[in-house]
mmCIF file of C-alpha atoms in Angstrom:
data_model
loop_
_atom_site.group_PDB
_atom_site.id
_atom_site.type_symbol
_atom_site.label_atom_id
_atom_site.label_comp_id
_atom_site.label_asym_id
_atom_site.label_seq_id
_atom_site.Cartn_x
_atom_site.Cartn_y
_atom_site.Cartn_z
ATOM 1 C CA UNK W 1 70.888 -3.022 90.640
ATOM 2 C CA UNK W 2 69.884 0.633 90.960
ATOM 3 C CA UNK W 3 68.606 2.571 88.074
ATOM 4 C CA UNK W 4 71.034 5.101 86.934
ATOM 5 C CA UNK W 5 67.981 7.109 85.927
ATOM 6 C CA UNK W 6 66.930 9.641 83.214
ATOM 7 C CA UNK W 7 69.670 11.985 81.710
ATOM 8 C CA UNK W 8 69.911 14.901 84.356
ATOM 9 C CA UNK W 9 69.387 17.635 81.865
ATOM 10 C CA UNK W 10 66.232 16.115 80.426
ATOM 11 C CA UNK W 11 65.004 15.400 83.978
ATOM 12 C CA UNK W 12 65.467 19.054 84.959
ATOM 13 C CA UNK W 13 63.453 20.186 81.855
ATOM 14 C CA UNK W 14 60.783 17.897 82.779
ATOM 15 C CA UNK W 15 60.686 19.160 86.460
ATOM 16 C CA UNK W 16 60.492 22.615 85.000
ATOM 17 C CA UNK W 17 57.482 21.697 82.794
ATOM 18 C CA UNK W 18 55.836 19.893 85.624
ATOM 19 C CA UNK W 19 56.063 22.824 88.073
ATOM 20 C CA UNK W 20 54.471 25.138 85.506
ATOM 21 C CA UNK W 21 51.807 22.508 84.725
ATOM 22 C CA UNK W 22 50.981 22.108 88.599
ATOM 23 C CA UNK W 23 50.574 25.950 88.835
ATOM 24 C CA UNK W 24 48.956 26.748 85.644
ATOM 25 C CA UNK W 25 46.635 23.648 85.068
ATOM 26 C CA UNK W 26 46.214 21.615 88.215
ATOM 27 C CA UNK W 27 45.807 24.037 91.112
ATOM 28 C CA UNK W 28 43.092 26.102 89.240
ATOM 29 C CA UNK W 29 41.308 22.755 88.786
ATOM 30 C CA UNK W 30 41.181 21.870 92.375
ATOM 31 C CA UNK W 31 37.900 23.864 93.093
ATOM 32 C CA UNK W 32 36.088 21.691 90.425
ATOM 33 C CA UNK W 33 37.502 18.597 91.867
ATOM 34 C CA UNK W 34 36.514 19.432 95.373
ATOM 35 C CA UNK W 35 32.877 19.854 94.047
ATOM 36 C CA UNK W 36 32.650 16.751 91.850
ATOM 37 C CA UNK W 37 35.062 14.415 93.884
ATOM 38 C CA UNK W 38 36.914 13.417 90.645
ATOM 39 C CA UNK W 39 39.727 14.509 88.574
ATOM 40 C CA UNK W 40 38.499 15.665 84.992
ATOM 41 C CA UNK W 41 39.105 12.942 82.341
ATOM 42 C CA UNK W 42 40.965 15.761 80.234
ATOM 43 C CA UNK W 43 43.617 16.151 82.962
ATOM 44 C CA UNK W 44 43.989 12.397 83.432
ATOM 45 C CA UNK W 45 44.630 12.169 79.682
ATOM 46 C CA UNK W 46 47.322 14.835 79.923
ATOM 47 C CA UNK W 47 48.993 13.198 82.997
ATOM 48 C CA UNK W 48 49.113 9.884 80.795
ATOM 49 C CA UNK W 49 50.627 11.785 77.977
ATOM 50 C CA UNK W 50 53.201 13.517 80.422
ATOM 51 C CA UNK W 51 54.215 9.809 81.244
ATOM 52 C CA UNK W 52 53.228 10.345 84.947
ATOM 53 C CA UNK W 53 51.937 6.844 85.050
ATOM 54 C CA UNK W 54 55.243 5.265 84.172
ATOM 55 C CA UNK W 55 57.812 7.446 86.100
ATOM 56 C CA UNK W 56 59.893 4.467 87.448
ATOM 57 C CA UNK W 57 59.197 1.700 84.940
ATOM 58 C CA UNK W 58 62.101 0.870 82.817
ATOM 59 C CA UNK W 59 62.372 2.631 79.345
ATOM 60 C CA UNK W 60 62.038 -0.900 77.541
ATOM 61 C CA UNK W 61 58.476 -1.247 79.009
ATOM 62 C CA UNK W 62 57.434 2.331 78.039
ATOM 63 C CA UNK W 63 58.458 4.038 81.278
ATOM 64 C CA UNK W 64 60.727 6.991 81.968
ATOM 65 C CA UNK W 65 63.277 4.892 83.976
ATOM 66 C CA UNK W 66 63.686 7.352 86.653
ATOM 67 C CA UNK W 67 65.879 6.603 89.811
ATOM 68 C CA UNK W 68 64.715 7.003 93.312
ATOM 69 C CA UNK W 69 65.756 10.575 93.714
ATOM 70 C CA UNK W 70 64.299 11.638 90.401
ATOM 71 C CA UNK W 71 60.908 9.954 91.086
ATOM 72 C CA UNK W 72 60.626 11.515 94.529
ATOM 73 C CA UNK W 73 61.469 14.958 93.264
ATOM 74 C CA UNK W 74 58.845 14.377 90.861
ATOM 75 C CA UNK W 75 56.295 13.340 93.406
ATOM 76 C CA UNK W 76 57.282 16.403 95.645
ATOM 77 C CA UNK W 77 56.714 18.809 92.536
ATOM 78 C CA UNK W 78 53.241 17.264 91.730
ATOM 79 C CA UNK W 79 52.285 17.279 95.155
ATOM 80 C CA UNK W 80 52.319 21.020 95.814
ATOM 81 C CA UNK W 81 48.828 20.589 94.253
ATOM 82 C CA UNK W 82 45.997 18.696 96.013
ATOM 83 C CA UNK W 83 46.697 15.188 97.009
ATOM 84 C CA UNK W 84 44.450 13.535 94.378
ATOM 85 C CA UNK W 85 46.922 13.760 91.455
ATOM 86 C CA UNK W 86 49.723 11.921 93.316
ATOM 87 C CA UNK W 87 47.156 9.368 94.599
ATOM 88 C CA UNK W 88 46.121 8.448 91.149
ATOM 89 C CA UNK W 89 49.514 7.553 89.957
ATOM 90 C CA UNK W 90 51.238 6.622 93.089
ATOM 91 C CA UNK W 91 50.401 2.939 93.289
ATOM 92 C CA UNK W 92 51.189 2.252 89.589
ATOM 93 C CA UNK W 93 54.741 3.729 89.973
ATOM 94 C CA UNK W 94 55.187 2.934 93.531
ATOM 95 C CA UNK W 95 53.644 -0.163 95.039
ATOM 96 C CA UNK W 96 52.618 -2.197 91.761
ATOM 97 C CA UNK W 97 55.794 -1.404 89.798
ATOM 98 C CA UNK W 98 58.182 -2.033 92.670
ATOM 99 C CA UNK W 99 56.739 -5.342 93.548
ATOM 100 C CA UNK W 100 56.859 -6.251 89.774
ATOM 101 C CA UNK W 101 60.355 -5.053 89.319
ATOM 102 C CA UNK W 102 61.751 -6.706 92.416
ATOM 103 C CA UNK W 103 59.687 -10.213 92.184
ATOM 104 C CA UNK W 104 57.945 -10.540 88.836
ATOM 105 C CA UNK W 105 58.960 -12.966 86.285
ATOM 106 C CA UNK W 106 60.086 -11.652 82.739
ATOM 107 C CA UNK W 107 56.629 -12.695 81.377
ATOM 108 C CA UNK W 108 54.759 -10.707 84.135
ATOM 109 C CA UNK W 109 57.057 -7.734 83.563
ATOM 110 C CA UNK W 110 56.420 -7.801 79.797
ATOM 111 C CA UNK W 111 52.635 -8.017 80.216
ATOM 112 C CA UNK W 112 51.900 -5.585 82.866
ATOM 113 C CA UNK W 113 54.653 -2.968 82.886
ATOM 114 C CA UNK W 114 53.664 -1.414 79.522
ATOM 115 C CA UNK W 115 50.095 -1.564 80.341
ATOM 116 C CA UNK W 116 50.404 0.398 83.686
ATOM 117 C CA UNK W 117 53.182 2.757 82.138
ATOM 118 C CA UNK W 118 50.400 3.978 79.547
ATOM 119 C CA UNK W 119 47.964 4.584 82.327
ATOM 120 C CA UNK W 120 45.916 1.636 83.123
ATOM 121 C CA UNK W 121 45.570 2.080 86.983
ATOM 122 C CA UNK W 122 46.628 -0.615 89.391
ATOM 123 C CA UNK W 123 45.762 -1.009 92.995
ATOM 124 C CA UNK W 124 47.573 -2.680 95.985
ATOM 125 C CA UNK W 125 45.569 -5.123 98.095
ATOM 126 C CA UNK W 126 47.038 -5.823 101.509
ATOM 127 C CA UNK W 127 44.844 -4.121 104.117
ATOM 128 C CA UNK W 128 41.711 -6.066 105.157
ATOM 129 C CA UNK W 129 38.689 -5.491 107.584
ATOM 130 C CA UNK W 130 40.596 -7.349 110.336
ATOM 131 C CA UNK W 131 44.174 -6.703 109.512
ATOM 132 C CA UNK W 132 46.394 -3.780 108.129
ATOM 133 C CA UNK W 133 49.963 -3.942 109.392
ATOM 134 C CA UNK W 134 49.479 -7.218 111.032
ATOM 135 C CA UNK W 135 50.120 -9.909 108.280
ATOM 136 C CA UNK W 136 49.378 -12.786 110.694
ATOM 137 C CA UNK W 137 45.714 -11.581 110.811
ATOM 138 C CA UNK W 138 45.576 -11.893 107.063
ATOM 139 C CA UNK W 139 42.507 -13.821 105.930
ATOM 140 C CA UNK W 140 42.273 -13.776 102.160
ATOM 141 C CA UNK W 141 43.318 -17.308 100.882
ATOM 142 C CA UNK W 142 44.596 -18.585 97.627
ATOM 143 C CA UNK W 143 43.970 -22.324 96.990
ATOM 144 C CA UNK W 144 46.013 -24.201 94.441
ATOM 145 C CA UNK W 145 44.069 -26.004 91.678
ATOM 146 C CA UNK W 146 45.199 -28.074 88.691
ATOM 147 C CA UNK W 147 45.527 -25.233 86.484
ATOM 148 C CA UNK W 148 45.910 -22.274 88.811
ATOM 149 C CA UNK W 149 44.538 -20.566 92.069
ATOM 150 C CA UNK W 150 41.144 -19.682 93.537
ATOM 151 C CA UNK W 151 41.285 -16.539 95.562
ATOM 152 C CA UNK W 152 38.778 -15.458 98.365
ATOM 153 C CA UNK W 153 38.699 -12.600 100.573
ATOM 154 C CA UNK W 154 37.828 -8.888 101.048
ATOM 155 C CA UNK W 155 40.500 -6.006 100.979
ATOM 156 C CA UNK W 156 39.603 -2.688 102.810
ATOM 157 C CA UNK W 157 40.573 1.041 102.151
ATOM 158 C CA UNK W 158 42.126 0.333 98.639
ATOM 159 C CA UNK W 159 43.357 3.270 97.144
ATOM 160 C CA UNK W 160 42.203 3.590 93.512
ATOM 161 C CA UNK W 161 40.041 0.362 93.538
ATOM 162 C CA UNK W 162 37.265 2.201 91.836
ATOM 163 C CA UNK W 163 39.353 2.863 88.717
ATOM 164 C CA UNK W 164 41.592 -0.004 88.764
ATOM 165 C CA UNK W 165 42.120 -2.584 85.879
ATOM 166 C CA UNK W 166 44.440 -4.687 87.891
ATOM 167 C CA UNK W 167 45.287 -5.334 91.575
ATOM 168 C CA UNK W 168 48.158 -6.920 93.230
ATOM 169 C CA UNK W 169 46.453 -9.055 95.876
ATOM 170 C CA UNK W 170 48.161 -10.488 98.943
ATOM 171 C CA UNK W 171 46.777 -13.777 99.958
ATOM 172 C CA UNK W 172 47.400 -16.610 102.468
ATOM 173 C CA UNK W 173 48.910 -19.661 100.844
ATOM 174 C CA UNK W 174 49.407 -21.692 104.076
ATOM 175 C CA UNK W 175 46.908 -21.952 106.929
ATOM 176 C CA UNK W 176 49.846 -21.684 109.379
ATOM 177 C CA UNK W 177 51.616 -18.645 110.167
ATOM 178 C CA UNK W 178 55.105 -19.232 108.896
ATOM 179 C CA UNK W 179 58.526 -17.248 109.801
ATOM 180 C CA UNK W 180 59.104 -14.248 107.762
ATOM 181 C CA UNK W 181 55.439 -14.004 106.824
ATOM 182 C CA UNK W 182 56.053 -16.893 104.247
ATOM 183 C CA UNK W 183 52.306 -17.775 104.598
ATOM 184 C CA UNK W 184 51.555 -14.711 102.310
ATOM 185 C CA UNK W 185 52.026 -14.833 98.519
ATOM 186 C CA UNK W 186 51.200 -11.967 95.869
ATOM 187 C CA UNK W 187 48.902 -12.572 92.969
ATOM 188 C CA UNK W 188 48.266 -10.296 89.837
ATOM 189 C CA UNK W 189 44.705 -10.063 89.544
ATOM 190 C CA UNK W 190 43.027 -8.456 86.449
ATOM 191 C CA UNK W 191 39.875 -6.915 87.625
ATOM 192 C CA UNK W 192 37.687 -8.105 84.582
ATOM 193 C CA UNK W 193 37.911 -11.610 85.914
ATOM 194 C CA UNK W 194 34.659 -13.116 87.275
ATOM 195 C CA UNK W 195 34.353 -12.856 90.927
ATOM 196 C CA UNK W 196 36.088 -9.535 91.414
ATOM 197 C CA UNK W 197 33.807 -6.769 92.622
ATOM 198 C CA UNK W 198 34.483 -3.370 94.129
ATOM 199 C CA UNK W 199 32.344 -1.808 96.765
ATOM 200 C CA UNK W 200 31.314 1.871 96.758
ATOM 201 C CA UNK W 201 33.608 4.583 97.211
ATOM 202 C CA UNK W 202 34.201 5.518 100.934
ATOM 203 C CA UNK W 203 33.331 8.943 102.033
ATOM 204 C CA UNK W 204 36.533 10.442 103.732
ATOM 205 C CA UNK W 205 37.554 13.400 105.824
ATOM 206 C CA UNK W 206 39.543 15.003 102.955
ATOM 207 C CA UNK W 207 41.638 14.248 99.735
ATOM 208 C CA UNK W 208 38.559 14.931 97.380
ATOM 209 C CA UNK W 209 39.148 13.233 94.004
ATOM 210 C CA UNK W 210 40.952 10.322 95.475
ATOM 211 C CA UNK W 211 39.134 7.382 95.907
ATOM 212 C CA UNK W 212 39.068 4.282 98.249
ATOM 213 C CA UNK W 213 36.917 1.160 98.265
ATOM 214 C CA UNK W 214 36.562 -2.479 99.440
ATOM 215 C CA UNK W 215 37.843 -5.235 96.809
ATOM 216 C CA UNK W 216 35.849 -8.385 97.297
ATOM 217 C CA UNK W 217 37.216 -11.603 95.803
ATOM 218 C CA UNK W 218 34.803 -14.480 95.621
ATOM 219 C CA UNK W 219 36.084 -17.487 93.863
ATOM 220 C CA UNK W 220 38.255 -15.780 91.726
ATOM 221 C CA UNK W 221 40.121 -18.303 89.381
ATOM 222 C CA UNK W 222 43.508 -17.187 87.994
ATOM 223 C CA UNK W 223 46.058 -19.115 86.078
ATOM 224 C CA UNK W 224 49.515 -20.034 87.414
ATOM 225 C CA UNK W 225 51.108 -17.054 86.018
ATOM 226 C CA UNK W 226 49.267 -14.801 88.351
ATOM 227 C CA UNK W 227 51.426 -15.811 91.380
ATOM 228 C CA UNK W 228 54.096 -13.066 91.440
ATOM 229 C CA UNK W 229 57.544 -14.395 90.438
ATOM 230 C CA UNK W 230 56.287 -17.903 90.349
ATOM 231 C CA UNK W 231 57.154 -18.368 93.837
ATOM 232 C CA UNK W 232 55.167 -19.026 97.095
ATOM 233 C CA UNK W 233 55.515 -17.105 100.385
ATOM 234 C CA UNK W 234 57.360 -14.090 98.718
ATOM 235 C CA UNK W 235 54.384 -11.777 98.527
ATOM 236 C CA UNK W 236 54.875 -10.079 101.914
ATOM 237 C CA UNK W 237 58.456 -9.618 101.453
ATOM 238 C CA UNK W 238 57.810 -7.939 98.049
ATOM 239 C CA UNK W 239 55.063 -5.831 99.548
ATOM 240 C CA UNK W 240 57.357 -4.658 102.192
ATOM 241 C CA UNK W 241 60.143 -4.110 99.766
ATOM 242 C CA UNK W 242 57.975 -1.533 97.836
ATOM 243 C CA UNK W 243 56.831 0.208 101.087
ATOM 244 C CA UNK W 244 60.111 1.939 101.153
ATOM 245 C CA UNK W 245 59.288 3.599 97.934
ATOM 246 C CA UNK W 246 55.688 4.268 99.156
ATOM 247 C CA UNK W 247 56.970 5.882 102.495
ATOM 248 C CA UNK W 248 59.382 8.275 100.439
ATOM 249 C CA UNK W 249 56.535 9.141 98.252
ATOM 250 C CA UNK W 250 54.270 9.846 101.111
ATOM 251 C CA UNK W 251 56.925 11.717 102.997
ATOM 252 C CA UNK W 252 57.712 13.860 99.583
ATOM 253 C CA UNK W 253 53.872 14.641 99.447
ATOM 254 C CA UNK W 254 53.673 15.781 103.034
ATOM 255 C CA UNK W 255 56.621 18.038 102.594
ATOM 256 C CA UNK W 256 55.325 19.495 99.337
ATOM 257 C CA UNK W 257 51.881 20.182 100.722
ATOM 258 C CA UNK W 258 53.287 21.710 103.952
ATOM 259 C CA UNK W 259 54.955 24.169 101.626
ATOM 260 C CA UNK W 260 51.649 24.931 99.758
ATOM 261 C CA UNK W 261 50.061 25.621 103.114
ATOM 262 C CA UNK W 262 52.972 27.815 104.236
ATOM 263 C CA UNK W 263 52.860 29.876 100.965
ATOM 264 C CA UNK W 264 49.225 30.321 101.430
ATOM 265 C CA UNK W 265 49.472 31.365 105.211
ATOM 266 C CA UNK W 266 52.195 33.965 104.301
ATOM 267 C CA UNK W 267 49.867 35.323 101.388
ATOM 268 C CA UNK W 268 47.077 35.663 103.867
ATOM 269 C CA UNK W 269 49.127 37.093 106.607
ATOM 270 C CA UNK W 270 50.443 39.945 104.223
ATOM 271 C CA UNK W 271 46.929 40.739 102.883
ATOM 272 C CA UNK W 272 45.085 40.454 106.092
ATOM 273 C CA UNK W 273 44.976 43.715 108.266
ATOM 274 C CA UNK W 274 44.367 44.116 112.027
ATOM 275 C CA UNK W 275 44.830 47.078 114.053
ATOM 276 C CA UNK W 276 45.655 48.997 110.989
ATOM 277 C CA UNK W 277 48.434 46.903 109.743
ATOM 278 C CA UNK W 278 49.080 43.406 107.968
ATOM 279 C CA UNK W 279 49.163 40.706 110.408
ATOM 280 C CA UNK W 280 52.447 39.528 108.990
ATOM 281 C CA UNK W 281 53.926 42.292 111.172
ATOM 282 C CA UNK W 282 53.117 40.775 114.285
ATOM 283 C CA UNK W 283 55.742 38.688 115.892
ATOM 284 C CA UNK W 284 53.572 35.566 117.189
ATOM 285 C CA UNK W 285 52.471 35.175 113.598
ATOM 286 C CA UNK W 286 55.986 35.506 112.358
ATOM 287 C CA UNK W 287 56.798 32.723 114.760
ATOM 288 C CA UNK W 288 54.422 30.493 113.260
ATOM 289 C CA UNK W 289 55.425 31.155 109.846
ATOM 290 C CA UNK W 290 59.236 30.662 110.868
ATOM 291 C CA UNK W 291 58.883 27.440 112.624
ATOM 292 C CA UNK W 292 57.034 26.058 109.745
ATOM 293 C CA UNK W 293 59.832 26.977 107.474
ATOM 294 C CA UNK W 294 62.407 25.325 109.948
ATOM 295 C CA UNK W 295 60.092 22.141 109.823
ATOM 296 C CA UNK W 296 59.799 22.008 106.123
ATOM 297 C CA UNK W 297 63.538 22.736 105.501
ATOM 298 C CA UNK W 298 64.510 19.881 107.798
ATOM 299 C CA UNK W 299 62.044 17.403 105.871
ATOM 300 C CA UNK W 300 63.508 18.545 102.463
ATOM 301 C CA UNK W 301 66.937 17.670 103.782
ATOM 302 C CA UNK W 302 65.880 14.134 105.062
ATOM 303 C CA UNK W 303 64.107 13.602 101.480
ATOM 304 C CA UNK W 304 67.473 14.532 99.527
ATOM 305 C CA UNK W 305 69.546 12.359 101.930
ATOM 306 C CA UNK W 306 67.373 9.040 101.812
ATOM 307 C CA UNK W 307 66.737 9.279 98.132
ATOM 308 C CA UNK W 308 70.444 9.483 97.477
ATOM 309 C CA UNK W 309 71.264 6.479 99.749
ATOM 310 C CA UNK W 310 68.358 4.643 98.009
ATOM 311 C CA UNK W 311 70.153 5.512 94.602
ATOM 312 C CA UNK W 312 73.518 4.315 96.050
ATOM 313 C CA UNK W 313 72.047 0.943 96.674
ATOM 314 C CA UNK W 314 71.816 1.227 100.666
ATOM 315 C CA UNK W 315 68.819 -0.269 102.530
ATOM 316 C CA UNK W 316 66.933 2.585 103.631
ATOM 317 C CA UNK W 317 64.128 0.913 105.430
ATOM 318 C CA UNK W 318 64.941 2.646 108.569
ATOM 319 C CA UNK W 319 65.588 6.135 107.094
ATOM 320 C CA UNK W 320 62.552 5.868 104.671
ATOM 321 C CA UNK W 321 60.397 5.098 107.752
ATOM 322 C CA UNK W 322 62.101 7.908 109.631
ATOM 323 C CA UNK W 323 61.634 10.565 106.737
ATOM 324 C CA UNK W 324 57.835 9.373 106.207
ATOM 325 C CA UNK W 325 57.275 9.882 110.277
ATOM 326 C CA UNK W 326 58.986 13.220 110.248
ATOM 327 C CA UNK W 327 57.302 14.673 107.079
ATOM 328 C CA UNK W 328 53.896 13.556 108.077
ATOM 329 C CA UNK W 329 53.949 14.845 111.615
ATOM 330 C CA UNK W 330 55.513 17.913 110.382
ATOM 331 C CA UNK W 331 52.886 18.643 107.700
ATOM 332 C CA UNK W 332 50.338 18.178 110.508
ATOM 333 C CA UNK W 333 51.936 21.046 112.432
ATOM 334 C CA UNK W 334 52.126 23.305 109.469
ATOM 335 C CA UNK W 335 48.608 22.872 108.187
ATOM 336 C CA UNK W 336 47.485 23.280 111.765
ATOM 337 C CA UNK W 337 49.649 26.689 111.803
ATOM 338 C CA UNK W 338 47.966 27.819 108.669
ATOM 339 C CA UNK W 339 44.604 27.327 110.003
ATOM 340 C CA UNK W 340 45.880 29.552 112.947
ATOM 341 C CA UNK W 341 47.314 32.180 110.881
ATOM 342 C CA UNK W 342 44.060 32.522 108.815
ATOM 343 C CA UNK W 343 42.205 32.696 112.287
ATOM 344 C CA UNK W 344 38.436 32.330 112.072
ATOM 345 C CA UNK W 345 38.557 32.447 108.383
ATOM 346 C CA UNK W 346 40.782 29.312 108.597
ATOM 347 C CA UNK W 347 37.809 27.246 109.668
ATOM 348 C CA UNK W 348 35.613 28.238 106.655
ATOM 349 C CA UNK W 349 35.468 25.919 103.962
ATOM 350 C CA UNK W 350 35.652 28.885 101.300
ATOM 351 C CA UNK W 351 39.326 29.303 102.298
ATOM 352 C CA UNK W 352 42.036 26.757 101.474
ATOM 353 C CA UNK W 353 43.217 26.371 105.069
ATOM 354 C CA UNK W 354 40.634 24.011 106.199
ATOM 355 C CA UNK W 355 41.061 21.686 103.118
ATOM 356 C CA UNK W 356 44.710 21.626 103.749
ATOM 357 C CA UNK W 357 44.030 20.537 107.461
ATOM 358 C CA UNK W 358 41.748 17.775 106.270
ATOM 359 C CA UNK W 359 43.716 16.482 103.392
ATOM 360 C CA UNK W 360 46.966 16.196 105.434
ATOM 361 C CA UNK W 361 45.754 14.068 108.247
ATOM 362 C CA UNK W 362 45.940 10.857 106.368
ATOM 363 C CA UNK W 363 49.727 11.267 105.737
ATOM 364 C CA UNK W 364 50.208 10.007 109.642
ATOM 365 C CA UNK W 365 48.218 6.979 108.874
ATOM 366 C CA UNK W 366 48.880 5.362 105.539
ATOM 367 C CA UNK W 367 51.840 3.445 104.280
ATOM 368 C CA UNK W 368 52.413 2.554 107.981
ATOM 369 C CA UNK W 369 51.054 4.797 110.874
ATOM 370 C CA UNK W 370 53.587 6.793 112.813
ATOM 371 C CA UNK W 371 53.215 4.561 115.870
ATOM 372 C CA UNK W 372 54.056 1.255 113.576
ATOM 373 C CA UNK W 373 56.904 2.954 112.079
ATOM 374 C CA UNK W 374 58.368 4.029 115.335
ATOM 375 C CA UNK W 375 58.084 0.330 116.475
ATOM 376 C CA UNK W 376 59.812 -0.693 113.406
ATOM 377 C CA UNK W 377 62.701 1.695 113.552
ATOM 378 C CA UNK W 378 63.393 0.739 117.301
ATOM 379 C CA UNK W 379 63.388 -2.745 116.360
ATOM 380 C CA UNK W 380 65.925 -2.407 113.677
ATOM 381 C CA UNK W 381 68.172 -0.188 116.175
ATOM 382 C CA UNK W 382 67.963 -2.731 118.870
ATOM 383 C CA UNK W 383 68.569 -5.633 116.436
ATOM 384 C CA UNK W 384 71.784 -3.775 115.287
ATOM 385 C CA UNK W 385 72.844 -3.054 118.778
ATOM 386 C CA UNK W 386 72.472 -6.715 119.730
ATOM 387 C CA UNK W 387 74.563 -7.850 116.675
ATOM 388 C CA UNK W 388 77.360 -5.560 117.578
ATOM 389 C CA UNK W 389 77.528 -6.417 121.222
#
């Protein structure tokens, strides 16, 4: 059952307020965040007060109860600012909440949804040193005991791990690889239990203020209530269901950041003079600006279409993947054009263009690389063709 979402008038006012907050509060804070590599605690407190950690969580659990279109539009509005702001809230409202809403027991929802809605930070543990998109390679294991489970393994590149209070951890509950990935189950693991440790924050190409790290689980004992939904072998399915939302979120973020880069390029092109006139008057500069506008418009249309379909209850796996691939690749082209418009200045750290370029590169990798999503799209197309013929 799809959420009808927030009252539209209330939502429109919220978006207007958020857009103003992005312009007046978040963008001016970016320079400090680049220097310190962390979001200031007062901004995090403001984001909690605005309800940004619980956008899609049902109202009875303290969230805003947004539908998919509203949630993705909120992410799009927020993502005009640097990526760290989306990153800190995205796992809570996307991966963790989706998995809990789709597969959690009533007791699990009642315990965890209010906590993450109020701003306790969650993380999502699927990727490992030896496996990412390939669940057959998953090594983390959960062994059943008389009163629960013992989990052992290492998770890699886990967004928000250094700040997390809880993780949704994918672990192998069967030694054999089973059909439909039924060897993988999902566990809700509080990070204050013995045996959970978080490695040091990885140094990255871009995305200052956003943190990833290893999560190490050594003989971590959790009760039976930690198994998501109380069901074995459903973990990977729940993870994949929540990936549709994650992919739309990344697509929206890439689309908004491309717009930010284009706006920056237009401003620079009108201010920078060469041969006695603004470089914006030169047709080859105009071509780069125009092509960027065309690309962004296409992504915005895809965003509107896929979120509307998701709210109507359609299976959007293929379209969410297509939107994510197009928007992330498109953002790469636009930030590259932005550097080119800036010319030599675009390569200097004192200008925003080189940061946009570095920040955007990850969009083509996380939540499914372009290549794995192309394979997935093709597989679904061929399966549909075979079924119809």
